[in-house]
Amino acid sequence: MNGMTKIVKTIAGISFPFIVIYGLYVIAHGHLTPGGGFQGGAVVASGLALILVAYGSKWAATKIKEHDLSLLESVGAIGFITVAFFGILFGGVFFSNFIVGTDLLFGGIPLAGAADINTGGTLPLMNFAVGLKVIAGLFGIVFIMALAISKKEESA
Amino acid sequence: MLTKRDYAAVAFLTIITVFLMFSMLLIHPFGSPNASAMDQYIIDNTVEETGANNGVTSVVFDYRGFDTLGEATVLFTAVAGVIMIFRRLKK
Amino acid sequence: MIANIPYLAVVGLIIIGLSAVIFKKNLIKIIIGITIIQSGVNLFLITLGYREGSTAPIWTSSPGGVMAFPVPQALTLTSIVIGVAVTALMLSLVIHLYRHHGTLDVRKMGGDDQ
């Protein structure tokens, strides 16, 4: 897949940072507002896919390898399971929310109706891990498909 | 030119439509589901127990974490499957 | 009974998707039909948790009052992600089939009895 025209590249380059910032906002505020790791990860992955389509998979293949993406996805999955296993160590059961109610980071309990980023216990940590996993997984799927199609165009 | 297969398909589609219509009319009324004790418990206790303002996130990552673990496994398996299919094609 | 008319959207989506799966011969269009069926099922799951006059189960600047059930919404999230994974695998297999047969038409694919 070759890149598109200069107009598309410029507009994609301008809108890409906003899409990524919005996706990261949705991930970071997953325990307060609508959204979470999966939704924000999908937003960031679609922004990356926009760049991939605008600039072409040949250009993208020089910037990132599919090996790195699968590594990133494994890091997200291992982080998610690690937080869940810490629940056994500190809280007694798998997936126990052991941070909430303590003085640690994210340990607060919000007042009724108020929003405080420093709440939620293990939920923000799991949101970050799952967000990383979804970014790498969804963008990896699109990237590998684009690579395979461009390889076929070369041989044909 | 309609073949025998087309008639069978239309008959199948009609049966499914009638079945779905009857289910639609016989299900509980729209907007008043049967509240179980679990649903009310989650709505009442989410903020105190998990510290999260978002009820859906607290269900996804806390009350029903095992579901999310399976979901993450499915996503991982899909990526692994896509990589496996296109590995073979590259040769 | 008349209050159940909103479920007609679910029935319509499922029937549209199913008829695409049955009558279309192009594999891409069949996959589009399957995703429309998925949308119908997701809409049905969301609708199951809706209560009359309820708000989303989010307490940040909530207007108060009745809240919708969070569990069907969480399960719909699971269902959407699994749908994305299944669609990705289906499209990969279709690319594989296209390279093997040189066509997307299921009637021209395989089978010597055509």
mmCIF file of C-alpha atoms in Angstrom:
data_model
loop_
_atom_site.group_PDB
_atom_site.id
_atom_site.type_symbol
_atom_site.label_atom_id
_atom_site.label_comp_id
_atom_site.label_asym_id
_atom_site.label_seq_id
_atom_site.Cartn_x
_atom_site.Cartn_y
_atom_site.Cartn_z
ATOM 1 C CA MET A 1 0.000 0.000 0.000
ATOM 2 C CA ASN A 2 1.561 3.275 -1.078
ATOM 3 C CA GLY A 3 1.002 6.576 0.668
ATOM 4 C CA MET A 4 -1.774 8.946 -0.296
ATOM 5 C CA THR A 5 -1.525 12.534 -1.533
ATOM 6 C CA LYS A 6 0.101 15.380 0.348
ATOM 7 C CA ILE A 7 -3.294 16.764 1.454
ATOM 8 C CA VAL A 8 -4.233 13.528 3.190
ATOM 9 C CA LYS A 9 -0.815 13.229 4.798
ATOM 10 C CA THR A 10 -0.943 16.777 6.170
ATOM 11 C CA ILE A 11 -4.459 16.456 7.574
ATOM 12 C CA ALA A 12 -3.638 13.070 9.111
ATOM 13 C CA GLY A 13 -0.506 14.532 10.694
ATOM 14 C CA ILE A 14 -2.452 17.422 12.175
ATOM 15 C CA SER A 15 -5.316 15.353 13.587
ATOM 16 C CA PHE A 16 -3.180 12.436 14.828
ATOM 17 C CA PRO A 17 -1.988 14.089 18.112
ATOM 18 C CA PHE A 18 -5.532 15.091 19.037
ATOM 19 C CA ILE A 19 -6.842 11.565 18.468
ATOM 20 C CA VAL A 20 -4.057 10.052 20.578
ATOM 21 C CA ILE A 21 -4.508 12.583 23.395
ATOM 22 C CA TYR A 22 -8.249 11.944 23.416
ATOM 23 C CA GLY A 23 -7.716 8.181 23.528
ATOM 24 C CA LEU A 24 -5.235 8.501 26.394
ATOM 25 C CA TYR A 25 -7.724 10.745 28.226
ATOM 26 C CA VAL A 26 -10.434 8.103 27.849
ATOM 27 C CA ILE A 27 -8.035 5.450 29.220
ATOM 28 C CA ALA A 28 -6.811 7.562 32.154
ATOM 29 C CA HIS A 29 -10.330 8.607 33.202
ATOM 30 C CA GLY A 30 -11.792 5.131 32.719
ATOM 31 C CA HIS A 31 -12.943 4.899 36.348
ATOM 32 C CA LEU A 32 -14.638 8.330 36.323
ATOM 33 C CA THR A 33 -16.263 8.976 32.946
ATOM 34 C CA PRO A 34 -17.695 6.768 30.205
ATOM 35 C CA GLY A 35 -14.926 4.755 28.633
ATOM 36 C CA GLY A 36 -12.065 2.630 29.841
ATOM 37 C CA GLY A 37 -9.132 0.642 28.611
ATOM 38 C CA PHE A 38 -10.869 -1.060 25.706
ATOM 39 C CA GLN A 39 -12.581 2.027 24.325
ATOM 40 C CA GLY A 40 -9.599 4.365 24.679
ATOM 41 C CA GLY A 41 -7.305 1.734 23.237
ATOM 42 C CA ALA A 42 -9.586 1.419 20.219
ATOM 43 C CA VAL A 43 -9.475 5.226 19.739
ATOM 44 C CA VAL A 44 -5.656 5.335 19.838
ATOM 45 C CA ALA A 45 -5.397 2.294 17.559
ATOM 46 C CA SER A 46 -7.692 3.921 14.992
ATOM 47 C CA GLY A 47 -5.509 7.055 15.070
ATOM 48 C CA LEU A 48 -2.459 4.899 14.370
ATOM 49 C CA ALA A 49 -4.376 3.148 11.588
ATOM 50 C CA LEU A 50 -5.152 6.572 10.075
ATOM 51 C CA ILE A 51 -1.421 7.323 9.938
ATOM 52 C CA LEU A 52 -0.784 3.865 8.471
ATOM 53 C CA VAL A 53 -3.332 4.363 5.685
ATOM 54 C CA ALA A 54 -2.219 7.937 4.916
ATOM 55 C CA TYR A 55 1.514 7.272 4.759
ATOM 56 C CA GLY A 56 1.430 3.712 3.445
ATOM 57 C CA SER A 57 2.573 0.451 4.981
ATOM 58 C CA LYS A 58 5.977 0.655 3.283
ATOM 59 C CA TRP A 59 6.793 3.819 5.224
ATOM 60 C CA ALA A 60 5.311 2.389 8.433
ATOM 61 C CA ALA A 61 7.395 -0.778 8.104
ATOM 62 C CA THR A 62 10.548 1.324 8.405
ATOM 63 C CA LYS A 63 9.286 2.863 11.670
ATOM 64 C CA ILE A 64 7.936 -0.127 13.586
ATOM 65 C CA LYS A 65 8.197 -3.900 13.478
ATOM 66 C CA GLU A 66 5.362 -6.315 14.167
ATOM 67 C CA HIS A 67 7.648 -7.979 16.697
ATOM 68 C CA ASP A 68 7.566 -4.804 18.832
ATOM 69 C CA LEU A 69 3.782 -4.717 18.694
ATOM 70 C CA SER A 70 3.412 -8.312 19.887
ATOM 71 C CA LEU A 71 5.949 -7.563 22.645
ATOM 72 C CA LEU A 72 3.875 -4.525 23.718
ATOM 73 C CA GLU A 73 0.699 -6.593 23.754
ATOM 74 C CA SER A 74 2.358 -9.275 25.889
ATOM 75 C CA VAL A 75 3.524 -6.570 28.325
ATOM 76 C CA GLY A 76 -0.071 -5.352 28.649
ATOM 77 C CA ALA A 77 -1.426 -8.863 29.231
ATOM 78 C CA ILE A 78 1.280 -9.696 31.788
ATOM 79 C CA GLY A 79 0.664 -6.409 33.629
ATOM 80 C CA PHE A 80 -3.057 -7.116 33.796
ATOM 81 C CA ILE A 81 -2.544 -10.618 35.185
ATOM 82 C CA THR A 82 0.153 -9.387 37.592
ATOM 83 C CA VAL A 83 -2.217 -6.850 39.145
ATOM 84 C CA ALA A 84 -4.802 -9.617 39.441
ATOM 85 C CA PHE A 85 -2.282 -11.915 41.166
ATOM 86 C CA PHE A 86 -1.260 -9.183 43.602
ATOM 87 C CA GLY A 87 -4.879 -9.426 44.716
ATOM 88 C CA ILE A 88 -4.133 -12.934 46.024
ATOM 89 C CA LEU A 89 -1.040 -11.700 47.884
ATOM 90 C CA PHE A 90 -2.573 -8.648 49.562
ATOM 91 C CA GLY A 91 -6.332 -9.111 49.401
ATOM 92 C CA GLY A 92 -6.873 -12.841 49.688
ATOM 93 C CA VAL A 93 -8.662 -13.552 46.398
ATOM 94 C CA PHE A 94 -7.892 -13.274 42.685
ATOM 95 C CA PHE A 95 -8.875 -9.845 41.278
ATOM 96 C CA SER A 96 -9.272 -8.443 44.785
ATOM 97 C CA ASN A 97 -9.226 -4.645 44.851
ATOM 98 C CA PHE A 98 -6.554 -4.367 47.556
ATOM 99 C CA ILE A 99 -5.568 -0.715 46.977
ATOM 100 C CA VAL A 100 -8.914 0.946 47.616
ATOM 101 C CA GLY A 101 -9.271 2.379 51.104
ATOM 102 C CA THR A 102 -5.515 2.661 51.715
ATOM 103 C CA ASP A 103 -3.123 5.624 51.461
ATOM 104 C CA LEU A 104 -1.455 4.330 48.291
ATOM 105 C CA LEU A 105 -1.822 5.945 44.866
ATOM 106 C CA PHE A 106 -5.404 5.573 43.568
ATOM 107 C CA GLY A 107 -6.460 4.522 47.062
ATOM 108 C CA GLY A 108 -9.184 7.070 47.751
ATOM 109 C CA ILE A 109 -12.926 6.625 47.888
ATOM 110 C CA PRO A 110 -14.851 9.409 46.116
ATOM 111 C CA LEU A 111 -17.545 11.444 47.828
ATOM 112 C CA ALA A 112 -21.025 11.097 46.396
ATOM 113 C CA GLY A 113 -21.233 12.699 42.969
ATOM 114 C CA ALA A 114 -17.693 14.122 43.069
ATOM 115 C CA ALA A 115 -14.965 13.064 40.660
ATOM 116 C CA ASP A 116 -11.417 12.523 41.921
ATOM 117 C CA ILE A 117 -8.693 11.029 39.733
ATOM 118 C CA ASN A 118 -7.003 9.563 42.831
ATOM 119 C CA THR A 119 -9.636 6.864 43.363
ATOM 120 C CA GLY A 120 -10.479 3.453 42.049
ATOM 121 C CA GLY A 121 -7.861 1.137 43.573
ATOM 122 C CA THR A 122 -6.600 -1.347 41.004
ATOM 123 C CA LEU A 123 -9.033 -0.213 38.297
ATOM 124 C CA PRO A 124 -6.819 2.562 36.795
ATOM 125 C CA LEU A 125 -3.816 0.210 36.722
ATOM 126 C CA MET A 126 -5.849 -2.447 34.928
ATOM 127 C CA ASN A 127 -7.200 0.219 32.574
ATOM 128 C CA PHE A 128 -3.655 1.206 31.604
ATOM 129 C CA ALA A 129 -2.583 -2.420 31.103
ATOM 130 C CA VAL A 130 -5.640 -3.287 29.023
ATOM 131 C CA GLY A 131 -5.317 -0.028 27.072
ATOM 132 C CA LEU A 132 -1.734 -0.886 26.124
ATOM 133 C CA LYS A 133 -2.857 -4.367 25.155
ATOM 134 C CA VAL A 134 -5.717 -3.133 22.971
ATOM 135 C CA ILE A 135 -3.580 -0.442 21.271
ATOM 136 C CA ALA A 136 -0.930 -2.986 20.348
ATOM 137 C CA GLY A 137 -3.422 -5.734 19.469
ATOM 138 C CA LEU A 138 -5.777 -3.777 17.211
ATOM 139 C CA PHE A 139 -3.028 -1.784 15.488
ATOM 140 C CA GLY A 140 -1.047 -5.000 15.099
ATOM 141 C CA ILE A 141 -3.944 -6.686 13.285
ATOM 142 C CA VAL A 142 -4.342 -3.738 10.861
ATOM 143 C CA PHE A 143 -0.593 -3.417 10.362
ATOM 144 C CA ILE A 144 -0.032 -7.092 9.601
ATOM 145 C CA MET A 145 -2.947 -7.144 7.137
ATOM 146 C CA ALA A 146 -1.584 -4.045 5.380
ATOM 147 C CA LEU A 147 1.903 -5.581 5.201
ATOM 148 C CA ALA A 148 0.568 -8.819 3.737
ATOM 149 C CA ILE A 149 -1.484 -6.979 1.092
ATOM 150 C CA SER A 150 1.468 -4.761 0.074
ATOM 151 C CA LYS A 151 3.698 -7.830 -0.257
ATOM 152 C CA LYS A 152 1.142 -9.342 -2.606
ATOM 153 C CA GLU A 153 1.003 -6.180 -4.738
ATOM 154 C CA GLU A 154 4.769 -6.301 -5.150
ATOM 155 C CA SER A 155 4.793 -9.901 -6.314
ATOM 156 C CA ALA A 156 1.829 -9.451 -8.672
ATOM 157 C CA MET B 1 -34.976 -17.861 -11.991
ATOM 158 C CA LEU B 2 -35.678 -19.111 -8.508
ATOM 159 C CA THR B 3 -34.172 -22.431 -7.585
ATOM 160 C CA LYS B 4 -35.210 -24.876 -4.905
ATOM 161 C CA ARG B 5 -32.435 -23.510 -2.723
ATOM 162 C CA ASP B 6 -33.920 -19.991 -2.862
ATOM 163 C CA TYR B 7 -37.343 -21.229 -1.757
ATOM 164 C CA ALA B 8 -35.720 -23.082 1.149
ATOM 165 C CA ALA B 9 -33.825 -19.946 2.129
ATOM 166 C CA VAL B 10 -36.952 -17.782 2.072
ATOM 167 C CA ALA B 11 -38.832 -20.365 4.147
ATOM 168 C CA PHE B 12 -35.984 -20.479 6.666
ATOM 169 C CA LEU B 13 -35.897 -16.692 6.904
ATOM 170 C CA THR B 14 -39.677 -16.539 7.417
ATOM 171 C CA ILE B 15 -39.524 -19.098 10.233
ATOM 172 C CA ILE B 16 -36.752 -17.132 11.960
ATOM 173 C CA THR B 17 -38.691 -13.868 11.549
ATOM 174 C CA VAL B 18 -41.867 -15.325 13.053
ATOM 175 C CA PHE B 19 -39.874 -16.821 15.925
ATOM 176 C CA LEU B 20 -38.158 -13.498 16.670
ATOM 177 C CA MET B 21 -41.464 -11.606 16.464
ATOM 178 C CA PHE B 22 -43.091 -13.929 18.999
ATOM 179 C CA SER B 23 -40.064 -13.629 21.298
ATOM 180 C CA MET B 24 -40.268 -9.851 20.948
ATOM 181 C CA LEU B 25 -43.912 -9.806 22.043
ATOM 182 C CA LEU B 26 -43.529 -12.306 24.878
ATOM 183 C CA ILE B 27 -40.370 -10.941 26.528
ATOM 184 C CA HIS B 28 -40.627 -8.680 29.579
ATOM 185 C CA PRO B 29 -41.939 -5.165 28.785
ATOM 186 C CA PHE B 30 -39.415 -2.701 27.426
ATOM 187 C CA GLY B 31 -37.844 -0.632 30.180
ATOM 188 C CA SER B 32 -38.852 -2.728 33.190
ATOM 189 C CA PRO B 33 -36.546 -5.760 33.475
ATOM 190 C CA ASN B 34 -36.659 -8.123 36.420
ATOM 191 C CA ALA B 35 -34.173 -6.658 38.879
ATOM 192 C CA SER B 36 -32.113 -9.336 40.574
ATOM 193 C CA ALA B 37 -30.418 -8.849 43.939
ATOM 194 C CA MET B 38 -27.034 -8.761 42.169
ATOM 195 C CA ASP B 39 -27.928 -5.748 40.021
ATOM 196 C CA GLN B 40 -29.215 -3.720 42.954
ATOM 197 C CA TYR B 41 -26.211 -4.707 45.092
ATOM 198 C CA ILE B 42 -23.773 -3.503 42.432
ATOM 199 C CA ILE B 43 -25.611 -0.192 42.001
ATOM 200 C CA ASP B 44 -25.753 0.384 45.761
ATOM 201 C CA ASN B 45 -22.194 -0.592 46.709
ATOM 202 C CA THR B 46 -19.934 0.200 43.745
ATOM 203 C CA VAL B 47 -18.620 3.537 44.999
ATOM 204 C CA GLU B 48 -17.846 2.311 48.531
ATOM 205 C CA GLU B 49 -16.329 -1.043 47.504
ATOM 206 C CA THR B 50 -14.297 -0.208 44.411
ATOM 207 C CA GLY B 51 -13.824 3.553 44.694
ATOM 208 C CA ALA B 52 -14.795 4.024 41.051
ATOM 209 C CA ASN B 53 -17.476 6.381 39.824
ATOM 210 C CA ASN B 54 -18.017 4.367 36.654
ATOM 211 C CA GLY B 55 -20.236 1.365 37.361
ATOM 212 C CA VAL B 56 -19.431 -0.371 34.097
ATOM 213 C CA THR B 57 -15.674 -0.230 34.686
ATOM 214 C CA SER B 58 -16.093 -1.523 38.209
ATOM 215 C CA VAL B 59 -18.068 -4.490 36.872
ATOM 216 C CA VAL B 60 -15.604 -5.153 34.039
ATOM 217 C CA PHE B 61 -12.427 -5.028 36.130
ATOM 218 C CA ASP B 62 -13.569 -5.890 39.630
ATOM 219 C CA TYR B 63 -16.813 -7.792 40.103
ATOM 220 C CA ARG B 64 -16.441 -9.741 36.847
ATOM 221 C CA GLY B 65 -12.686 -9.703 36.353
ATOM 222 C CA PHE B 66 -12.634 -13.267 35.112
ATOM 223 C CA ASP B 67 -14.767 -12.268 32.124
ATOM 224 C CA THR B 68 -12.222 -9.612 31.231
ATOM 225 C CA LEU B 69 -9.403 -12.123 31.595
ATOM 226 C CA GLY B 70 -11.137 -14.377 29.072
ATOM 227 C CA GLU B 71 -11.777 -11.411 26.800
ATOM 228 C CA ALA B 72 -8.099 -10.439 26.886
ATOM 229 C CA THR B 73 -7.238 -14.047 26.052
ATOM 230 C CA VAL B 74 -9.597 -13.954 23.059
ATOM 231 C CA LEU B 75 -7.977 -10.752 21.775
ATOM 232 C CA PHE B 76 -4.522 -12.267 22.225
ATOM 233 C CA THR B 77 -5.606 -15.417 20.391
ATOM 234 C CA ALA B 78 -7.023 -13.352 17.498
ATOM 235 C CA VAL B 79 -3.765 -11.435 17.074
ATOM 236 C CA ALA B 80 -1.811 -14.694 17.256
ATOM 237 C CA GLY B 81 -4.114 -16.256 14.652
ATOM 238 C CA VAL B 82 -3.788 -13.316 12.250
ATOM 239 C CA ILE B 83 0.005 -13.344 12.594
ATOM 240 C CA MET B 84 0.041 -17.121 12.020
ATOM 241 C CA ILE B 85 -2.103 -16.900 8.850
ATOM 242 C CA PHE B 86 0.035 -14.180 7.286
ATOM 243 C CA ARG B 87 3.335 -15.795 8.294
ATOM 244 C CA ARG B 88 2.461 -18.676 6.016
ATOM 245 C CA LEU B 89 1.489 -16.401 3.146
ATOM 246 C CA LYS B 90 4.761 -14.490 3.101
ATOM 247 C CA LYS B 91 6.739 -17.399 1.649
ATOM 248 C CA MET C 1 -47.230 -6.000 24.470
ATOM 249 C CA ILE C 2 -47.369 -2.771 22.487
ATOM 250 C CA ALA C 3 -44.599 -1.473 24.734
ATOM 251 C CA ASN C 4 -42.254 -4.015 23.163
ATOM 252 C CA ILE C 5 -42.154 -2.233 19.805
ATOM 253 C CA PRO C 6 -38.547 -0.941 20.412
ATOM 254 C CA TYR C 7 -37.351 -4.538 20.187
ATOM 255 C CA LEU C 8 -38.329 -4.342 16.510
ATOM 256 C CA ALA C 9 -34.943 -2.683 15.868
ATOM 257 C CA VAL C 10 -33.187 -5.809 17.193
ATOM 258 C CA VAL C 11 -35.363 -8.099 15.064
ATOM 259 C CA GLY C 12 -34.775 -5.920 12.003
ATOM 260 C CA LEU C 13 -30.990 -5.918 12.415
ATOM 261 C CA ILE C 14 -30.847 -9.680 12.905
ATOM 262 C CA ILE C 15 -33.100 -10.341 9.883
ATOM 263 C CA ILE C 16 -31.123 -7.948 7.643
ATOM 264 C CA GLY C 17 -27.842 -9.588 8.626
ATOM 265 C CA LEU C 18 -29.226 -13.105 8.248
ATOM 266 C CA SER C 19 -30.642 -12.387 4.789
ATOM 267 C CA ALA C 20 -27.253 -10.972 3.730
ATOM 268 C CA VAL C 21 -25.561 -14.136 4.978
ATOM 269 C CA ILE C 22 -28.056 -16.356 3.132
ATOM 270 C CA PHE C 23 -28.500 -14.559 -0.197
ATOM 271 C CA LYS C 24 -25.169 -12.858 -0.883
ATOM 272 C CA LYS C 25 -22.443 -14.751 -2.735
ATOM 273 C CA ASN C 26 -19.531 -12.400 -1.999
ATOM 274 C CA LEU C 27 -17.552 -13.402 1.087
ATOM 275 C CA ILE C 28 -16.952 -9.788 2.153
ATOM 276 C CA LYS C 29 -20.698 -9.120 2.053
ATOM 277 C CA ILE C 30 -21.315 -12.265 4.113
ATOM 278 C CA ILE C 31 -18.895 -10.934 6.743
ATOM 279 C CA ILE C 32 -20.719 -7.576 6.710
ATOM 280 C CA GLY C 33 -23.958 -9.520 7.360
ATOM 281 C CA ILE C 34 -22.366 -11.327 10.297
ATOM 282 C CA THR C 35 -21.252 -8.026 11.826
ATOM 283 C CA ILE C 36 -24.798 -6.654 11.413
ATOM 284 C CA ILE C 37 -26.096 -9.684 13.335
ATOM 285 C CA GLN C 38 -23.498 -8.907 16.015
ATOM 286 C CA SER C 39 -24.807 -5.336 16.215
ATOM 287 C CA GLY C 40 -28.341 -6.639 16.689
ATOM 288 C CA VAL C 41 -27.269 -8.949 19.503
ATOM 289 C CA ASN C 42 -25.301 -6.140 21.196
ATOM 290 C CA LEU C 43 -28.300 -3.834 20.959
ATOM 291 C CA PHE C 44 -30.489 -6.541 22.508
ATOM 292 C CA LEU C 45 -28.058 -7.028 25.400
ATOM 293 C CA ILE C 46 -27.931 -3.266 26.068
ATOM 294 C CA THR C 47 -31.726 -3.067 25.940
ATOM 295 C CA LEU C 48 -32.059 -5.827 28.544
ATOM 296 C CA GLY C 49 -30.432 -3.615 31.175
ATOM 297 C CA TYR C 50 -32.480 -0.489 30.469
ATOM 298 C CA ARG C 51 -34.964 0.727 33.040
ATOM 299 C CA GLU C 52 -37.671 3.295 32.420
ATOM 300 C CA GLY C 53 -36.216 6.801 32.783
ATOM 301 C CA SER C 54 -32.829 5.561 33.955
ATOM 302 C CA THR C 55 -29.418 7.175 33.529
ATOM 303 C CA ALA C 56 -26.070 5.566 32.785
ATOM 304 C CA PRO C 57 -24.471 3.886 35.845
ATOM 305 C CA ILE C 58 -21.857 6.631 36.274
ATOM 306 C CA TRP C 59 -21.799 8.730 39.416
ATOM 307 C CA THR C 60 -19.620 11.592 38.104
ATOM 308 C CA SER C 61 -22.006 14.600 37.939
ATOM 309 C CA SER C 62 -24.935 12.209 37.930
ATOM 310 C CA PRO C 63 -28.403 13.776 37.983
ATOM 311 C CA GLY C 64 -29.554 11.079 40.411
ATOM 312 C CA GLY C 65 -32.582 8.873 40.108
ATOM 313 C CA VAL C 66 -32.861 5.378 38.691
ATOM 314 C CA MET C 67 -29.776 3.841 37.102
ATOM 315 C CA ALA C 68 -29.544 1.289 34.318
ATOM 316 C CA PHE C 69 -28.035 -2.097 35.165
ATOM 317 C CA PRO C 70 -24.266 -2.098 34.644
ATOM 318 C CA VAL C 71 -23.817 -5.857 34.155
ATOM 319 C CA PRO C 72 -25.438 -6.124 30.671
ATOM 320 C CA GLN C 73 -23.400 -3.116 29.550
ATOM 321 C CA ALA C 74 -20.174 -4.727 30.772
ATOM 322 C CA LEU C 75 -21.042 -7.981 28.997
ATOM 323 C CA THR C 76 -21.797 -6.005 25.821
ATOM 324 C CA LEU C 77 -18.305 -4.526 26.045
ATOM 325 C CA THR C 78 -16.928 -8.071 26.200
ATOM 326 C CA SER C 79 -19.115 -9.035 23.256
ATOM 327 C CA ILE C 80 -17.922 -6.090 21.134
ATOM 328 C CA VAL C 81 -14.250 -6.897 21.696
ATOM 329 C CA ILE C 82 -14.817 -10.559 20.880
ATOM 330 C CA GLY C 83 -16.701 -9.448 17.746
ATOM 331 C CA VAL C 84 -13.699 -7.386 16.635
ATOM 332 C CA ALA C 85 -11.404 -10.358 17.172
ATOM 333 C CA VAL C 86 -13.692 -12.713 15.232
ATOM 334 C CA THR C 87 -14.047 -10.205 12.368
ATOM 335 C CA ALA C 88 -10.272 -9.826 12.127
ATOM 336 C CA LEU C 89 -9.831 -13.597 11.916
ATOM 337 C CA MET C 90 -12.621 -13.920 9.312
ATOM 338 C CA LEU C 91 -11.089 -11.200 7.120
ATOM 339 C CA SER C 92 -7.667 -12.827 7.355
ATOM 340 C CA LEU C 93 -9.117 -16.142 6.242
ATOM 341 C CA VAL C 94 -10.922 -14.390 3.360
ATOM 342 C CA ILE C 95 -7.633 -12.841 2.191
ATOM 343 C CA HIS C 96 -6.139 -16.331 2.360
ATOM 344 C CA LEU C 97 -9.031 -17.766 0.309
ATOM 345 C CA TYR C 98 -8.777 -14.964 -2.250
ATOM 346 C CA ARG C 99 -5.128 -15.699 -2.838
ATOM 347 C CA HIS C 100 -5.826 -19.396 -3.194
ATOM 348 C CA HIS C 101 -8.838 -19.198 -5.540
ATOM 349 C CA GLY C 102 -8.440 -15.783 -7.165
ATOM 350 C CA THR C 103 -12.089 -14.900 -6.484
ATOM 351 C CA LEU C 104 -14.399 -13.939 -3.623
ATOM 352 C CA ASP C 105 -17.484 -15.611 -5.101
ATOM 353 C CA VAL C 106 -18.477 -18.654 -3.096
ATOM 354 C CA ARG C 107 -20.077 -20.280 -6.169
ATOM 355 C CA LYS C 108 -16.814 -20.288 -8.110
ATOM 356 C CA MET C 109 -14.776 -21.421 -5.129
ATOM 357 C CA GLY C 110 -13.837 -25.080 -4.759
ATOM 358 C CA GLY C 111 -16.070 -27.956 -5.814
ATOM 359 C CA ASP C 112 -15.821 -29.511 -9.275
ATOM 360 C CA ASP C 113 -19.590 -29.819 -9.742
ATOM 361 C CA GLN C 114 -20.110 -26.237 -10.948
#
